[in-house]
CSV table of C-alpha atoms and ligand atoms in Angstrom, one decimal:
chain,number,residue,atom,x,y,z
X,1,UNK,CA,-73.9,-46.0,-170.5
X,2,UNK,CA,-77.5,-45.5,-171.1
X,3,UNK,CA,-79.2,-43.5,-167.9
X,4,UNK,CA,-82.8,-44.1,-167.3
X,5,UNK,CA,-84.1,-40.6,-166.0
X,6,UNK,CA,-87.9,-39.2,-165.2
X,7,UNK,CA,-88.0,-35.7,-165.2
X,8,UNK,CA,-90.9,-33.9,-163.3
X,9,UNK,CA,-90.5,-29.9,-164.9
X,10,UNK,CA,-92.6,-29.0,-162.2
X,11,UNK,CA,-94.5,-25.6,-162.2
X,12,UNK,CA,-94.0,-21.7,-161.9
X,13,UNK,CA,-90.7,-21.6,-163.1
X,14,UNK,CA,-89.8,-24.9,-163.1
X,15,UNK,CA,-90.9,-25.9,-166.8
X,16,UNK,CA,-88.1,-22.8,-167.6
X,17,UNK,CA,-85.5,-23.9,-165.8
X,18,UNK,CA,-85.9,-27.7,-166.7
X,19,UNK,CA,-85.8,-26.9,-170.2
X,20,UNK,CA,-82.0,-25.1,-169.6
X,21,UNK,CA,-81.0,-28.1,-167.4
X,22,UNK,CA,-81.6,-30.4,-170.2
X,23,UNK,CA,-80.1,-28.5,-172.3
X,24,UNK,CA,-77.0,-28.6,-170.8
X,25,UNK,CA,-77.2,-32.5,-170.0
X,26,UNK,CA,-77.7,-33.1,-174.0
X,27,UNK,CA,-74.3,-31.1,-174.4
X,28,UNK,CA,-72.7,-33.7,-171.9
X,29,UNK,CA,-74.7,-36.5,-174.0
X,30,UNK,CA,-73.1,-34.5,-177.2
X,31,UNK,CA,-69.7,-35.0,-175.4
X,32,UNK,CA,-69.4,-38.3,-174.1
X,33,UNK,CA,-70.8,-41.3,-175.5
X,34,UNK,CA,-73.4,-41.3,-173.0
X,35,UNK,CA,-76.9,-41.9,-173.3
X,36,UNK,CA,-79.9,-40.4,-171.4
X,37,UNK,CA,-83.5,-41.6,-172.0
X,38,UNK,CA,-85.4,-39.1,-170.5
X,39,UNK,CA,-89.1,-40.2,-169.5
X,40,UNK,CA,-91.5,-37.0,-168.5
X,41,UNK,CA,-94.3,-37.2,-165.9
X,42,UNK,CA,-96.1,-35.0,-163.9
X,43,UNK,CA,-96.2,-34.2,-160.0
X,44,UNK,CA,-97.6,-30.9,-158.0
X,45,UNK,CA,-99.7,-28.4,-159.5
X,46,UNK,CA,-99.6,-30.0,-163.1
X,47,UNK,CA,-100.7,-33.3,-161.8
X,48,UNK,CA,-103.3,-31.9,-159.9
X,49,UNK,CA,-104.9,-29.9,-163.1
X,50,UNK,CA,-104.4,-33.4,-165.0
X,51,UNK,CA,-105.5,-35.8,-162.7
X,52,UNK,CA,-106.6,-34.2,-159.6
X,53,UNK,CA,-103.8,-35.6,-157.6
X,54,UNK,CA,-100.5,-34.4,-156.8
X,55,UNK,CA,-98.5,-37.6,-157.1
X,56,UNK,CA,-100.3,-39.9,-159.9
X,57,UNK,CA,-99.4,-43.8,-159.2
X,58,UNK,CA,-98.0,-43.7,-162.8
X,59,UNK,CA,-95.2,-41.2,-161.8
X,60,UNK,CA,-94.4,-42.9,-158.6
X,61,UNK,CA,-94.3,-46.4,-160.4
X,62,UNK,CA,-91.8,-44.4,-162.9
X,63,UNK,CA,-90.0,-42.5,-160.6
X,64,UNK,CA,-88.9,-45.6,-158.6
X,65,UNK,CA,-87.9,-47.4,-161.7
X,66,UNK,CA,-85.6,-44.6,-162.8
X,67,UNK,CA,-81.7,-44.1,-162.9
X,68,UNK,CA,-82.6,-41.0,-161.3
X,69,UNK,CA,-84.9,-38.1,-161.0
X,70,UNK,CA,-84.6,-34.4,-161.6
X,71,UNK,CA,-87.5,-32.2,-160.2
X,72,UNK,CA,-88.4,-28.7,-161.2
X,73,UNK,CA,-89.9,-27.0,-158.1
X,74,UNK,CA,-93.8,-27.3,-157.7
X,75,UNK,CA,-96.2,-25.4,-156.1
X,76,UNK,CA,-98.2,-21.8,-156.7
X,77,UNK,CA,-101.0,-19.5,-155.4
X,78,UNK,CA,-103.3,-21.7,-158.0
X,79,UNK,CA,-103.6,-24.6,-155.7
X,80,UNK,CA,-103.1,-22.6,-152.4
X,81,UNK,CA,-106.7,-22.9,-151.2
X,82,UNK,CA,-106.5,-26.7,-151.8
X,83,UNK,CA,-106.5,-28.9,-148.5
X,84,UNK,CA,-103.4,-29.7,-147.5
X,85,UNK,CA,-103.1,-33.7,-148.6
X,86,UNK,CA,-104.1,-32.5,-152.1
X,87,UNK,CA,-101.7,-29.7,-152.3
X,88,UNK,CA,-98.5,-30.2,-154.7
X,89,UNK,CA,-96.7,-30.3,-151.2
X,90,UNK,CA,-98.1,-33.1,-150.1
X,91,UNK,CA,-96.9,-34.6,-153.5
X,92,UNK,CA,-93.2,-33.6,-153.2
X,93,UNK,CA,-93.4,-34.9,-149.7
X,94,UNK,CA,-95.1,-38.3,-151.0
X,95,UNK,CA,-92.2,-39.2,-153.3
X,96,UNK,CA,-89.5,-37.8,-151.1
X,97,UNK,CA,-91.1,-40.5,-148.6
X,98,UNK,CA,-92.2,-43.4,-151.0
X,99,UNK,CA,-88.7,-43.0,-152.2
X,100,UNK,CA,-86.5,-43.2,-149.0
X,101,UNK,CA,-84.9,-39.9,-149.5
X,102,UNK,CA,-84.1,-39.6,-146.0
X,103,UNK,CA,-81.0,-36.9,-146.8
X,104,UNK,CA,-81.3,-33.9,-148.9
X,105,UNK,CA,-77.3,-32.5,-149.3
X,106,UNK,CA,-77.6,-28.4,-150.0
X,107,UNK,CA,-73.9,-27.4,-150.8
X,108,UNK,CA,-73.6,-23.5,-150.4
X,109,UNK,CA,-70.5,-22.7,-152.6
X,110,UNK,CA,-69.5,-19.3,-153.0
X,111,UNK,CA,-68.4,-18.6,-157.0
X,112,UNK,CA,-66.1,-15.8,-156.8
X,113,UNK,CA,-67.8,-13.5,-159.4
X,114,UNK,CA,-70.5,-13.2,-157.5
X,115,UNK,CA,-69.3,-12.1,-154.1
X,116,UNK,CA,-70.8,-8.6,-154.5
X,117,UNK,CA,-74.3,-10.1,-155.4
X,118,UNK,CA,-74.7,-11.4,-151.2
X,119,UNK,CA,-76.0,-8.9,-149.2
X,120,UNK,CA,-72.9,-9.9,-146.8
X,121,UNK,CA,-69.5,-8.5,-146.7
X,122,UNK,CA,-67.2,-9.7,-149.5
X,123,UNK,CA,-64.7,-10.6,-146.4
X,124,UNK,CA,-67.6,-12.6,-144.6
X,125,UNK,CA,-68.5,-15.3,-147.3
X,126,UNK,CA,-65.1,-15.2,-149.5
X,127,UNK,CA,-64.3,-18.8,-150.3
X,128,UNK,CA,-67.0,-20.6,-148.4
X,129,UNK,CA,-67.8,-24.0,-148.9
X,130,UNK,CA,-69.7,-25.6,-146.8
X,131,UNK,CA,-72.5,-28.7,-147.1
X,132,UNK,CA,-76.0,-28.5,-144.9
X,133,UNK,CA,-77.3,-32.0,-145.1
X,134,UNK,CA,-81.5,-31.8,-144.3
X,135,UNK,CA,-82.9,-34.6,-142.9
X,136,UNK,CA,-86.1,-35.2,-145.3
X,137,UNK,CA,-88.7,-37.9,-144.6
X,138,UNK,CA,-89.7,-37.7,-140.5
X,139,UNK,CA,-89.7,-34.9,-138.2
X,140,UNK,CA,-92.4,-31.8,-138.2
X,141,UNK,CA,-93.4,-32.3,-141.7
X,142,UNK,CA,-94.8,-36.0,-141.8
X,143,UNK,CA,-95.3,-36.6,-138.0
X,144,UNK,CA,-98.6,-37.3,-136.8
X,145,UNK,CA,-101.1,-36.6,-135.3
X,146,UNK,CA,-101.8,-33.2,-137.5
X,147,UNK,CA,-104.8,-31.3,-138.2
X,148,UNK,CA,-106.8,-28.6,-137.6
X,149,UNK,CA,-109.2,-29.5,-135.1
X,150,UNK,CA,-112.2,-28.0,-133.0
X,151,UNK,CA,-114.7,-24.6,-133.5
X,152,UNK,CA,-114.4,-21.0,-132.7
X,153,UNK,CA,-112.1,-19.9,-130.5
X,154,UNK,CA,-111.0,-23.0,-129.3
X,155,UNK,CA,-110.1,-24.3,-132.9
X,156,UNK,CA,-106.2,-25.5,-132.8
X,157,UNK,CA,-104.0,-26.7,-135.3
X,158,UNK,CA,-101.6,-29.4,-134.5
X,159,UNK,CA,-98.3,-30.8,-135.9
X,160,UNK,CA,-96.3,-33.9,-134.2
X,161,UNK,CA,-92.5,-33.9,-134.4
X,162,UNK,CA,-91.0,-37.2,-133.9
X,163,UNK,CA,-87.2,-38.4,-134.2
X,164,UNK,CA,-86.7,-42.6,-133.9
X,165,UNK,CA,-83.4,-42.9,-133.5
X,166,UNK,CA,-82.6,-45.2,-136.2
X,167,UNK,CA,-84.2,-41.9,-138.4
X,168,UNK,CA,-81.4,-39.6,-136.8
X,169,UNK,CA,-78.4,-42.6,-136.6
X,170,UNK,CA,-78.7,-42.8,-140.6
X,171,UNK,CA,-78.8,-39.2,-141.4
X,172,UNK,CA,-76.0,-38.4,-139.3
X,173,UNK,CA,-74.2,-41.7,-140.1
X,174,UNK,CA,-74.1,-40.5,-144.1
X,175,UNK,CA,-73.1,-36.6,-143.1
X,176,UNK,CA,-70.1,-37.9,-141.0
X,177,UNK,CA,-69.1,-39.7,-144.3
X,178,UNK,CA,-69.4,-36.8,-146.5
X,179,UNK,CA,-67.4,-34.6,-143.8
X,180,UNK,CA,-64.8,-37.2,-143.8
X,181,UNK,CA,-64.5,-37.3,-147.3
X,182,UNK,CA,-64.3,-32.8,-147.1
X,183,UNK,CA,-62.7,-30.7,-144.5
X,184,UNK,CA,-63.8,-33.5,-141.4
X,185,UNK,CA,-65.7,-31.5,-139.6
X,186,UNK,CA,-69.6,-32.1,-138.9
X,187,UNK,CA,-71.9,-29.7,-136.6
X,188,UNK,CA,-75.1,-31.1,-135.5
X,189,UNK,CA,-78.1,-28.5,-135.1
X,190,UNK,CA,-80.8,-29.1,-133.0
X,191,UNK,CA,-82.9,-27.8,-130.5
X,192,UNK,CA,-82.2,-30.0,-127.5
X,193,UNK,CA,-82.8,-27.7,-124.7
X,194,UNK,CA,-86.4,-27.1,-125.5
X,195,UNK,CA,-88.2,-30.3,-127.7
X,196,UNK,CA,-87.6,-33.8,-126.7
X,197,UNK,CA,-87.4,-34.9,-130.3
X,198,UNK,CA,-84.1,-32.6,-130.7
X,199,UNK,CA,-82.7,-34.2,-127.1
X,200,UNK,CA,-83.1,-37.3,-129.1
X,201,UNK,CA,-81.6,-36.2,-132.2
X,202,UNK,CA,-78.5,-34.6,-129.9
X,203,UNK,CA,-77.8,-38.0,-127.8
X,204,UNK,CA,-77.9,-39.9,-131.1
X,205,UNK,CA,-76.1,-37.6,-133.1
X,206,UNK,CA,-73.2,-37.8,-130.5
X,207,UNK,CA,-73.0,-41.6,-130.3
X,208,UNK,CA,-72.9,-42.2,-133.5
X,209,UNK,CA,-70.1,-39.3,-134.1
X,210,UNK,CA,-68.0,-41.7,-132.0
X,211,UNK,CA,-67.6,-43.9,-134.9
X,212,UNK,CA,-65.7,-41.2,-136.7
X,213,UNK,CA,-62.8,-40.0,-134.9
X,214,UNK,CA,-61.2,-38.5,-137.8
X,215,UNK,CA,-64.3,-36.0,-137.9
X,216,UNK,CA,-64.3,-33.3,-135.5
X,217,UNK,CA,-68.1,-33.0,-134.1
X,218,UNK,CA,-69.8,-30.3,-132.5
X,219,UNK,CA,-73.4,-29.8,-131.7
X,220,UNK,CA,-74.8,-26.0,-131.9
X,221,UNK,CA,-79.1,-24.9,-131.0
X,222,UNK,CA,-80.6,-24.1,-134.0
X,223,UNK,CA,-80.9,-20.0,-132.9
X,224,UNK,CA,-77.6,-20.1,-132.4
X,225,UNK,CA,-76.4,-21.3,-135.9
X,226,UNK,CA,-78.7,-19.5,-137.8
X,227,UNK,CA,-77.0,-15.8,-136.2
X,228,UNK,CA,-73.5,-18.1,-136.5
X,229,UNK,CA,-74.0,-18.7,-140.3
X,230,UNK,CA,-74.7,-15.1,-140.8
X,231,UNK,CA,-71.8,-14.2,-138.3
X,232,UNK,CA,-69.2,-16.1,-139.8
X,233,UNK,CA,-70.2,-19.1,-142.4
X,234,UNK,CA,-66.5,-20.1,-143.0
X,235,UNK,CA,-66.2,-22.2,-139.5
X,236,UNK,CA,-68.5,-24.6,-141.4
X,237,UNK,CA,-67.6,-27.9,-143.1
X,238,UNK,CA,-70.7,-30.3,-142.7
X,239,UNK,CA,-73.9,-29.4,-141.2
X,240,UNK,CA,-76.7,-31.8,-140.1
X,241,UNK,CA,-80.6,-31.1,-139.0
X,242,UNK,CA,-83.7,-31.7,-138.7
X,243,UNK,CA,-86.2,-31.6,-141.8
X,244,UNK,CA,-87.6,-28.2,-140.5
X,245,UNK,CA,-84.7,-26.3,-139.4
X,246,UNK,CA,-82.6,-27.6,-142.6
X,247,UNK,CA,-85.5,-26.3,-144.6
X,248,UNK,CA,-85.2,-22.9,-143.5
X,249,UNK,CA,-81.3,-22.6,-142.7
X,250,UNK,CA,-80.3,-23.4,-146.2
X,251,UNK,CA,-82.6,-20.8,-147.4
X,252,UNK,CA,-80.9,-18.9,-145.1
X,253,UNK,CA,-77.7,-19.8,-146.4
X,254,UNK,CA,-78.4,-19.4,-150.0
X,255,UNK,CA,-78.1,-15.8,-149.6
X,256,UNK,CA,-74.3,-16.4,-148.9
X,257,UNK,CA,-74.0,-17.2,-152.5
X,258,UNK,CA,-76.3,-14.4,-153.9
X,259,UNK,CA,-79.5,-15.9,-154.3
X,260,UNK,CA,-82.1,-18.6,-153.6
X,261,UNK,CA,-81.4,-19.5,-157.4
X,262,UNK,CA,-78.1,-20.6,-157.0
X,263,UNK,CA,-78.9,-23.3,-154.5
X,264,UNK,CA,-79.0,-27.0,-156.1
X,265,UNK,CA,-79.6,-30.1,-154.0
X,266,UNK,CA,-79.3,-33.8,-154.2
X,267,UNK,CA,-81.7,-36.2,-151.9
X,268,UNK,CA,-80.2,-39.4,-151.5
X,269,UNK,CA,-81.1,-42.7,-149.3
X,270,UNK,CA,-83.1,-45.2,-151.2
X,271,UNK,CA,-82.2,-46.8,-154.5
X,272,UNK,CA,-83.5,-43.8,-156.9
X,273,UNK,CA,-81.8,-40.5,-156.0
X,274,UNK,CA,-83.9,-37.1,-156.9
X,275,UNK,CA,-82.2,-33.4,-157.9
X,276,UNK,CA,-83.9,-30.5,-157.3
X,277,UNK,CA,-83.2,-27.0,-156.9
X,278,UNK,CA,-83.7,-26.1,-153.3
X,279,UNK,CA,-85.6,-23.1,-154.2
X,280,UNK,CA,-89.5,-22.8,-154.8
X,281,UNK,CA,-91.6,-22.6,-158.3
X,282,UNK,CA,-91.2,-18.4,-157.5
X,283,UNK,CA,-94.5,-17.4,-158.9
X,284,UNK,CA,-93.6,-13.9,-158.9
X,285,UNK,CA,-91.2,-14.2,-161.7
X,286,UNK,CA,-92.4,-17.6,-163.6
X,287,UNK,CA,-93.0,-17.4,-167.5
X,288,UNK,CA,-90.8,-14.1,-167.8
X,289,UNK,CA,-87.8,-15.9,-168.8
X,290,UNK,CA,-86.0,-14.6,-165.8
X,291,UNK,CA,-85.7,-16.9,-163.6
X,292,UNK,CA,-82.1,-18.1,-162.8
X,293,UNK,CA,-81.6,-21.7,-163.9
X,294,UNK,CA,-78.1,-22.4,-162.8
X,295,UNK,CA,-79.7,-24.3,-159.4
X,296,UNK,CA,-81.0,-27.0,-162.2
X,297,UNK,CA,-77.8,-27.0,-164.2
X,298,UNK,CA,-76.1,-27.5,-160.7
X,299,UNK,CA,-78.2,-29.9,-159.8
X,300,UNK,CA,-77.3,-32.1,-163.0
X,301,UNK,CA,-73.9,-31.8,-162.6
X,302,UNK,CA,-74.8,-33.1,-158.5
X,303,UNK,CA,-76.8,-36.2,-160.7
X,304,UNK,CA,-74.1,-36.7,-162.8
X,305,UNK,CA,-71.6,-37.2,-159.6
X,306,UNK,CA,-73.7,-38.8,-156.9
X,307,UNK,CA,-75.7,-41.2,-159.2
X,308,UNK,CA,-73.8,-42.0,-162.2
X,309,UNK,CA,-70.0,-41.3,-160.4
X,310,UNK,CA,-69.1,-39.4,-163.6
X,311,UNK,CA,-67.1,-37.1,-162.0
X,312,UNK,CA,-65.6,-35.2,-164.9
X,313,UNK,CA,-68.8,-34.8,-166.8
X,314,UNK,CA,-70.0,-33.3,-163.5
X,315,UNK,CA,-66.9,-30.8,-162.7
X,316,UNK,CA,-67.2,-29.9,-166.7
X,317,UNK,CA,-70.8,-28.3,-165.7
X,318,UNK,CA,-69.0,-26.5,-162.8
X,319,UNK,CA,-66.5,-25.3,-164.4
X,320,UNK,CA,-69.1,-23.7,-167.1
X,321,UNK,CA,-71.0,-22.3,-164.4
X,322,UNK,CA,-67.8,-20.6,-163.0
X,323,UNK,CA,-66.6,-19.0,-166.5
X,324,UNK,CA,-69.8,-17.8,-167.4
X,325,UNK,CA,-70.2,-15.8,-164.2
X,326,UNK,CA,-66.5,-14.9,-164.6
X,327,UNK,CA,-67.2,-13.1,-167.9
X,328,UNK,CA,-70.1,-11.2,-165.7
X,329,UNK,CA,-73.2,-12.8,-167.3
X,330,UNK,CA,-75.7,-12.2,-164.6
X,331,UNK,CA,-79.2,-13.6,-164.2
X,332,UNK,CA,-81.6,-11.1,-162.8
X,333,UNK,CA,-81.7,-12.5,-159.1
X,334,UNK,CA,-77.9,-11.7,-159.2
X,335,UNK,CA,-77.7,-8.0,-160.5
X,336,UNK,CA,-78.3,-4.9,-158.9
X,337,UNK,CA,-80.4,-2.3,-161.0
X,338,UNK,CA,-77.5,-0.7,-163.0
X,339,UNK,CA,-76.1,-3.8,-164.5
X,340,UNK,CA,-77.6,-5.9,-167.1
X,341,UNK,CA,-79.1,-9.3,-166.9
X,342,UNK,CA,-79.3,-12.5,-169.3
X,343,UNK,CA,-82.5,-14.3,-169.6
X,344,UNK,CA,-83.1,-17.9,-168.1
X,345,UNK,CA,-82.9,-19.1,-171.9
X,346,UNK,CA,-79.6,-17.0,-172.3
X,347,UNK,CA,-77.6,-18.0,-169.7
X,348,UNK,CA,-78.5,-21.8,-170.4
X,349,UNK,CA,-76.7,-21.4,-173.9
X,350,UNK,CA,-74.0,-19.4,-172.7
X,351,UNK,CA,-73.6,-22.4,-170.1
X,352,UNK,CA,-74.0,-25.2,-173.0
X,353,UNK,CA,-71.8,-23.3,-174.8
X,354,UNK,CA,-69.4,-23.5,-172.5
X,355,UNK,CA,-69.3,-27.2,-172.1
X,356,UNK,CA,-66.2,-28.2,-174.0
X,357,UNK,CA,-64.5,-32.3,-174.2
U,401,NAD,P1,-89.8,-19.5,-154.1
U,401,NAD,O1,-88.5,-20.0,-153.1
U,401,NAD,O2,-90.0,-19.8,-155.0
U,401,NAD,O3,-89.5,-17.8,-154.3
U,401,NAD,C1,-88.7,-17.0,-152.8
U,401,NAD,C2,-88.3,-15.7,-154.2
U,401,NAD,O4,-86.8,-16.2,-154.2
U,401,NAD,C3,-89.1,-15.0,-154.9
U,401,NAD,O5,-88.7,-13.8,-154.8
U,401,NAD,C4,-88.5,-16.0,-155.9
U,401,NAD,O6,-88.6,-15.3,-157.2
U,401,NAD,C5,-86.8,-16.2,-155.6
U,401,NAD,N1,-86.4,-17.3,-156.5
U,401,NAD,C6,-86.4,-18.3,-156.3
U,401,NAD,N2,-86.1,-19.5,-157.2
U,401,NAD,C7,-85.4,-18.0,-157.7
U,401,NAD,C8,-84.6,-18.6,-159.3
U,401,NAD,N3,-84.3,-19.9,-159.7
U,401,NAD,N4,-84.2,-17.5,-159.5
U,401,NAD,C9,-84.5,-16.4,-159.6
U,401,NAD,N5,-85.0,-16.1,-158.4
U,401,NAD,C10,-85.6,-17.4,-157.2
U,401,NAD,O7,-90.8,-19.5,-152.6
U,401,NAD,P2,-92.0,-19.3,-152.3
U,401,NAD,O8,-92.3,-17.7,-153.1
U,401,NAD,O9,-92.5,-19.2,-150.7
U,401,NAD,O10,-92.8,-20.8,-152.9
U,401,NAD,C11,-94.2,-20.3,-153.9
U,401,NAD,C12,-94.1,-21.8,-154.6
U,401,NAD,O11,-93.0,-22.8,-154.4
U,401,NAD,C13,-94.8,-22.7,-152.9
U,401,NAD,O12,-95.8,-23.0,-154.0
U,401,NAD,C14,-93.8,-23.2,-152.2
U,401,NAD,O13,-94.5,-24.0,-151.6
U,401,NAD,C15,-93.3,-23.9,-153.5
U,401,NAD,N6,-91.8,-24.6,-153.0
U,401,NAD,C16,-91.6,-25.4,-153.8
U,401,NAD,C17,-90.5,-26.1,-153.5
U,401,NAD,C18,-89.8,-27.7,-154.2
U,401,NAD,O14,-90.6,-27.7,-155.5
U,401,NAD,N7,-89.3,-27.7,-153.7
U,401,NAD,C19,-89.7,-25.6,-152.4
U,401,NAD,C20,-90.0,-24.0,-151.8
U,401,NAD,C21,-90.9,-23.6,-152.2
């Protein structure tokens, strides 16, 4: 089979981790009789530098015609002074919105050899395997009005959280289906006791869940969920929440796995899905061959599974990650000061070598 992929390498560590991801993809191509056609395009900071906008039409059109999009993280201090609509983040949000990617799946899985890399006690995190589903194209990151208005002491900033019934029901329905295929438990997270947008979320989620009697459904308030994720993460199977709460809780949950560099993601909902590491462009380590490429590599594994139903190929990548970690190889984000670490490129090579048909 032939698959057309758009590659958006991104900024900071983006191009470095993407290069290792592509190496792994080429290995899959070599072993199986697939063909991955790669079309490189620019978005985020790289596009601002070349074209003055974070999401050029050419990039968007290519993404809309692709079978899937692979994206590296975008952004960095170089573009921090630009007004919000011209920043790299505007390109990311625009792309998600244009592609209709309403659900961002972030699996939080502990690879056993990394149990000591987490700051939490092994007995708290051993065996965790949960899935955070973040609503991705609405909520406070998109609501109008927004902006900074007024002058002097009266100058004020405004953002607006709006959730419509249809937006909540589509992401909760998908989460129920995902829970049904896993351990059949769904936790919906909101702040219904204070926010009206959350009150609506709360009620719609409860209503949708009634259609999935085999899925155990519960609500949690976001502040409690932030605490429970650290106290007892094994209580969860699938969590579904709003755009901003999901952004924050998934970064928190990444530390259960040892590092943000371990957290892949899949954004689904439209005709073309997008796969990217959940972490950012890590400007503090960019260009140093230190980044952990596993989130990017595992995002490719998710692409093979969710977009192309290549379950065996997807599993081979996950198994290679497990094997390499078991052999004791770790990038710097996963080691303590006494342990030796491998570089981003070495990690990519090790994973590629472990993938055998
Ligand atoms: P960040 O996620 O880039 O970095 C936070 C910390 O995690 C840093 O110490 C970094 O070194 C580490 N880290 C992240 N990914 C890593 C990896 N793969 N390997 C090793 N260490 C890793 O967060 P930030 O510093 O707040 O943001 C930097 C830039 O990234 C900002 O411009 C932000 O807007 C952008 N960002 C982009 C995305 C995206 O493209 N989806 C997501 C989040 C942040």
